[in-house]
Amino acid sequence: MPESFTKGQPIAQLQGAKLSCFAPQYAFKKFGRSGQEICELFPHLGSIADEICIIRSMKGEAINHDPAHTFMNTGTTISGRPSMGSWVFYGLGSENENLPGFVVLTSTGKGGQMQPISTRQWHSGFLPSRYQRGQVQFPGRRRLLPGQPTRRHCRAAA
């Protein structure tokens, strides 16, 4: 990683280590008249590339994953703040009281690694817990709503 990125930055436990950047796991292709580069995992988005808004001007100062993800999801590098989804749910509400106000899709990387973002990145922070995210789990796992009992809990109560 170029020193111009790392000079004067706290690098967590990587002080003195050779830092390498990890290349994208999937290819990007140009779509639409605008030539927007979109990951090949999202071919439908490519088909509507000229009809959607893609923001490419956002930047942050954090170069470590955890504070960078915290900034991306909450607007600050300080942990414990509500996520964007929580703020939107809090401000606009939900059309259905029986479903979560917003959901988070977690994934496993191409090489099998789990998504490195902890669930606190989508937390409701100091807002009431009802504004917390619902998490969709893949593959083949049941979707659990916050507070919904698991099969293990149901068996134990029977």
mmCIF file of C-alpha atoms in Angstrom:
data_model
loop_
_atom_site.group_PDB
_atom_site.id
_atom_site.type_symbol
_atom_site.label_atom_id
_atom_site.label_comp_id
_atom_site.label_asym_id
_atom_site.label_seq_id
_atom_site.Cartn_x
_atom_site.Cartn_y
_atom_site.Cartn_z
ATOM 1 C CA MET A 1 0.000 0.000 0.000
ATOM 2 C CA PRO A 2 1.483 3.414 -0.866
ATOM 3 C CA GLU A 3 2.975 5.357 2.032
ATOM 4 C CA SER A 4 0.890 8.355 0.952
ATOM 5 C CA PHE A 5 -2.167 6.422 2.219
ATOM 6 C CA THR A 6 -0.664 5.158 5.444
ATOM 7 C CA LYS A 7 1.685 7.926 6.646
ATOM 8 C CA GLY A 8 0.499 9.224 10.010
ATOM 9 C CA GLN A 9 -2.489 6.829 10.068
ATOM 10 C CA PRO A 10 -3.161 4.383 12.924
ATOM 11 C CA ILE A 11 -2.817 0.960 11.295
ATOM 12 C CA ALA A 12 -4.190 -1.183 14.152
ATOM 13 C CA GLN A 13 -2.086 -4.313 14.697
ATOM 14 C CA LEU A 14 -0.299 -3.969 11.368
ATOM 15 C CA GLN A 15 2.467 -1.569 12.432
ATOM 16 C CA GLY A 16 5.664 -2.422 10.549
ATOM 17 C CA ALA A 17 3.964 -5.094 8.410
ATOM 18 C CA LYS A 18 3.940 -4.976 4.609
ATOM 19 C CA LEU A 19 0.443 -3.855 3.670
ATOM 20 C CA SER A 20 -1.161 -5.164 0.510
ATOM 21 C CA CYS A 21 -4.445 -4.205 -1.109
ATOM 22 C CA PHE A 22 -6.938 -6.979 -1.853
ATOM 23 C CA ALA A 23 -8.190 -6.992 -5.442
ATOM 24 C CA PRO A 24 -11.927 -7.208 -6.231
ATOM 25 C CA GLN A 25 -13.244 -10.774 -6.036
ATOM 26 C CA TYR A 26 -15.551 -10.297 -9.033
ATOM 27 C CA ALA A 27 -15.102 -8.472 -12.312
ATOM 28 C CA PHE A 28 -16.656 -5.107 -13.090
ATOM 29 C CA LYS A 29 -18.182 -4.347 -16.479
ATOM 30 C CA LYS A 30 -19.339 -1.131 -18.142
ATOM 31 C CA PHE A 31 -23.098 -0.815 -18.555
ATOM 32 C CA GLY A 32 -25.460 1.598 -20.285
ATOM 33 C CA ARG A 33 -24.746 4.705 -22.317
ATOM 34 C CA SER A 34 -23.139 6.225 -19.213
ATOM 35 C CA GLY A 35 -20.569 3.407 -19.025
ATOM 36 C CA GLN A 36 -21.140 2.888 -15.305
ATOM 37 C CA GLU A 37 -18.880 0.166 -13.943
ATOM 38 C CA ILE A 38 -21.007 -2.348 -12.037
ATOM 39 C CA CYS A 39 -20.012 -5.697 -10.546
ATOM 40 C CA GLU A 40 -20.910 -8.719 -12.660
ATOM 41 C CA LEU A 41 -22.849 -10.084 -9.673
ATOM 42 C CA PHE A 42 -25.559 -7.521 -10.398
ATOM 43 C CA PRO A 43 -26.486 -7.913 -14.076
ATOM 44 C CA HIS A 44 -29.976 -6.481 -13.510
ATOM 45 C CA LEU A 45 -28.475 -3.286 -12.129
ATOM 46 C CA GLY A 46 -26.400 -3.143 -15.296
ATOM 47 C CA SER A 47 -29.558 -3.288 -17.393
ATOM 48 C CA ILE A 48 -30.884 -0.138 -15.669
ATOM 49 C CA ALA A 49 -27.521 1.640 -15.245
ATOM 50 C CA ASP A 50 -28.757 4.813 -16.946
ATOM 51 C CA GLU A 51 -31.861 4.983 -14.726
ATOM 52 C CA ILE A 52 -30.242 4.787 -11.280
ATOM 53 C CA CYS A 53 -28.126 7.176 -9.243
ATOM 54 C CA ILE A 54 -24.641 5.979 -8.348
ATOM 55 C CA ILE A 55 -22.641 8.169 -5.959
ATOM 56 C CA ARG A 56 -18.890 7.882 -6.471
ATOM 57 C CA SER A 57 -17.774 11.059 -4.757
ATOM 58 C CA MET A 58 -17.911 9.947 -1.124
ATOM 59 C CA LYS A 59 -14.672 9.604 0.780
ATOM 60 C CA GLY A 60 -13.518 9.062 4.316
ATOM 61 C CA GLU A 61 -10.295 9.343 6.246
ATOM 62 C CA ALA A 62 -10.305 5.895 7.920
ATOM 63 C CA ILE A 63 -8.105 3.327 6.199
ATOM 64 C CA ASN A 64 -8.789 0.405 8.554
ATOM 65 C CA HIS A 65 -11.837 -1.758 7.779
ATOM 66 C CA ASP A 66 -13.697 -1.410 11.062
ATOM 67 C CA PRO A 67 -13.727 2.405 11.349
ATOM 68 C CA ALA A 68 -14.258 2.736 7.582
ATOM 69 C CA HIS A 69 -17.315 0.444 7.687
ATOM 70 C CA THR A 70 -18.595 2.230 10.783
ATOM 71 C CA PHE A 71 -18.313 5.543 8.902
ATOM 72 C CA MET A 72 -20.022 4.107 5.810
ATOM 73 C CA ASN A 73 -22.968 2.730 7.810
ATOM 74 C CA THR A 74 -23.405 5.431 10.461
ATOM 75 C CA GLY A 75 -21.760 8.614 9.161
ATOM 76 C CA THR A 76 -19.121 8.629 11.900
ATOM 77 C CA THR A 77 -16.122 6.502 12.904
ATOM 78 C CA ILE A 78 -17.394 6.434 16.500
ATOM 79 C CA SER A 79 -19.071 3.136 17.389
ATOM 80 C CA GLY A 80 -22.504 3.103 19.014
ATOM 81 C CA ARG A 81 -24.249 5.564 16.703
ATOM 82 C CA PRO A 82 -27.444 4.544 14.830
ATOM 83 C CA SER A 83 -27.005 3.153 11.322
ATOM 84 C CA MET A 84 -28.458 4.859 8.260
ATOM 85 C CA GLY A 85 -31.218 2.234 8.069
ATOM 86 C CA SER A 86 -32.179 2.907 11.692
ATOM 87 C CA TRP A 87 -32.368 6.661 11.069
ATOM 88 C CA VAL A 88 -34.513 6.196 7.955
ATOM 89 C CA PHE A 89 -36.830 3.758 9.777
ATOM 90 C CA TYR A 90 -37.014 6.145 12.759
ATOM 91 C CA GLY A 91 -37.795 9.153 10.568
ATOM 92 C CA LEU A 92 -40.093 7.625 7.958
ATOM 93 C CA GLY A 93 -41.544 4.651 9.813
ATOM 94 C CA SER A 94 -42.636 1.415 8.185
ATOM 95 C CA GLU A 95 -45.722 0.490 6.198
ATOM 96 C CA ASN A 96 -45.923 -2.886 7.938
ATOM 97 C CA GLU A 97 -45.675 -3.389 11.685
ATOM 98 C CA ASN A 98 -45.093 -7.144 11.243
ATOM 99 C CA LEU A 99 -41.866 -6.824 9.254
ATOM 100 C CA PRO A 100 -38.516 -5.233 10.074
ATOM 101 C CA GLY A 101 -38.159 -1.594 9.015
ATOM 102 C CA PHE A 102 -35.028 -2.513 7.052
ATOM 103 C CA VAL A 103 -33.037 -5.650 6.406
ATOM 104 C CA VAL A 104 -29.351 -6.444 6.031
ATOM 105 C CA LEU A 105 -28.088 -9.054 3.574
ATOM 106 C CA THR A 106 -24.935 -10.767 4.783
ATOM 107 C CA SER A 107 -22.707 -12.754 2.489
ATOM 108 C CA THR A 108 -19.758 -15.087 2.284
ATOM 109 C CA GLY A 109 -16.880 -14.069 0.045
ATOM 110 C CA LYS A 110 -15.807 -15.992 -3.046
ATOM 111 C CA GLY A 111 -12.940 -17.535 -1.083
ATOM 112 C CA GLY A 112 -15.263 -18.640 1.742
ATOM 113 C CA GLN A 113 -14.454 -15.864 4.207
ATOM 114 C CA MET A 114 -17.334 -14.515 6.238
ATOM 115 C CA GLN A 115 -18.374 -10.903 5.837
ATOM 116 C CA PRO A 116 -15.965 -8.935 8.034
ATOM 117 C CA ILE A 117 -18.543 -6.431 9.242
ATOM 118 C CA SER A 118 -19.925 -6.988 12.714
ATOM 119 C CA THR A 119 -23.641 -6.670 13.338
ATOM 120 C CA ARG A 120 -23.121 -3.521 15.405
ATOM 121 C CA GLN A 121 -22.570 -1.722 12.087
ATOM 122 C CA TRP A 122 -26.339 -1.945 11.495
ATOM 123 C CA HIS A 123 -27.408 -1.379 15.076
ATOM 124 C CA SER A 124 -29.954 1.166 16.265
ATOM 125 C CA GLY A 125 -27.383 2.780 18.581
ATOM 126 C CA PHE A 126 -29.109 5.038 21.106
ATOM 127 C CA LEU A 127 -32.451 4.784 19.273
ATOM 128 C CA PRO A 128 -34.962 2.253 20.687
ATOM 129 C CA SER A 129 -34.214 -1.358 19.672
ATOM 130 C CA ARG A 130 -37.331 -1.539 17.462
ATOM 131 C CA TYR A 131 -35.307 0.501 14.924
ATOM 132 C CA GLN A 132 -32.679 -2.233 14.700
ATOM 133 C CA ARG A 133 -32.171 -4.144 11.450
ATOM 134 C CA GLY A 134 -33.600 -7.487 10.451
ATOM 135 C CA GLN A 135 -30.935 -9.815 9.138
ATOM 136 C CA VAL A 136 -31.387 -12.138 6.166
ATOM 137 C CA GLN A 137 -29.101 -15.157 6.350
ATOM 138 C CA PHE A 138 -27.948 -17.293 3.418
ATOM 139 C CA PRO A 139 -27.863 -20.087 2.330
ATOM 140 C CA GLY A 140 -30.612 -22.302 3.704
ATOM 141 C CA ARG A 141 -30.814 -20.723 7.136
ATOM 142 C CA ARG A 142 -34.095 -19.574 8.625
ATOM 143 C CA ARG A 143 -34.583 -15.841 8.771
ATOM 144 C CA LEU A 144 -34.817 -14.778 12.418
ATOM 145 C CA LEU A 145 -36.569 -11.590 13.459
ATOM 146 C CA PRO A 146 -35.117 -9.879 16.532
ATOM 147 C CA GLY A 147 -36.693 -11.581 19.534
ATOM 148 C CA GLN A 148 -38.137 -14.469 17.474
ATOM 149 C CA PRO A 149 -37.490 -17.775 19.264
ATOM 150 C CA THR A 150 -35.289 -20.336 17.581
ATOM 151 C CA ARG A 151 -36.316 -23.985 17.172
ATOM 152 C CA ARG A 152 -34.000 -24.810 20.072
ATOM 153 C CA HIS A 153 -35.910 -22.385 22.325
ATOM 154 C CA CYS A 154 -39.258 -23.860 21.191
ATOM 155 C CA ARG A 155 -38.124 -27.407 21.966
ATOM 156 C CA ALA A 156 -36.818 -26.351 25.379
ATOM 157 C CA ALA A 157 -40.170 -24.738 26.261
ATOM 158 C CA ALA A 158 -42.234 -27.768 25.157
#
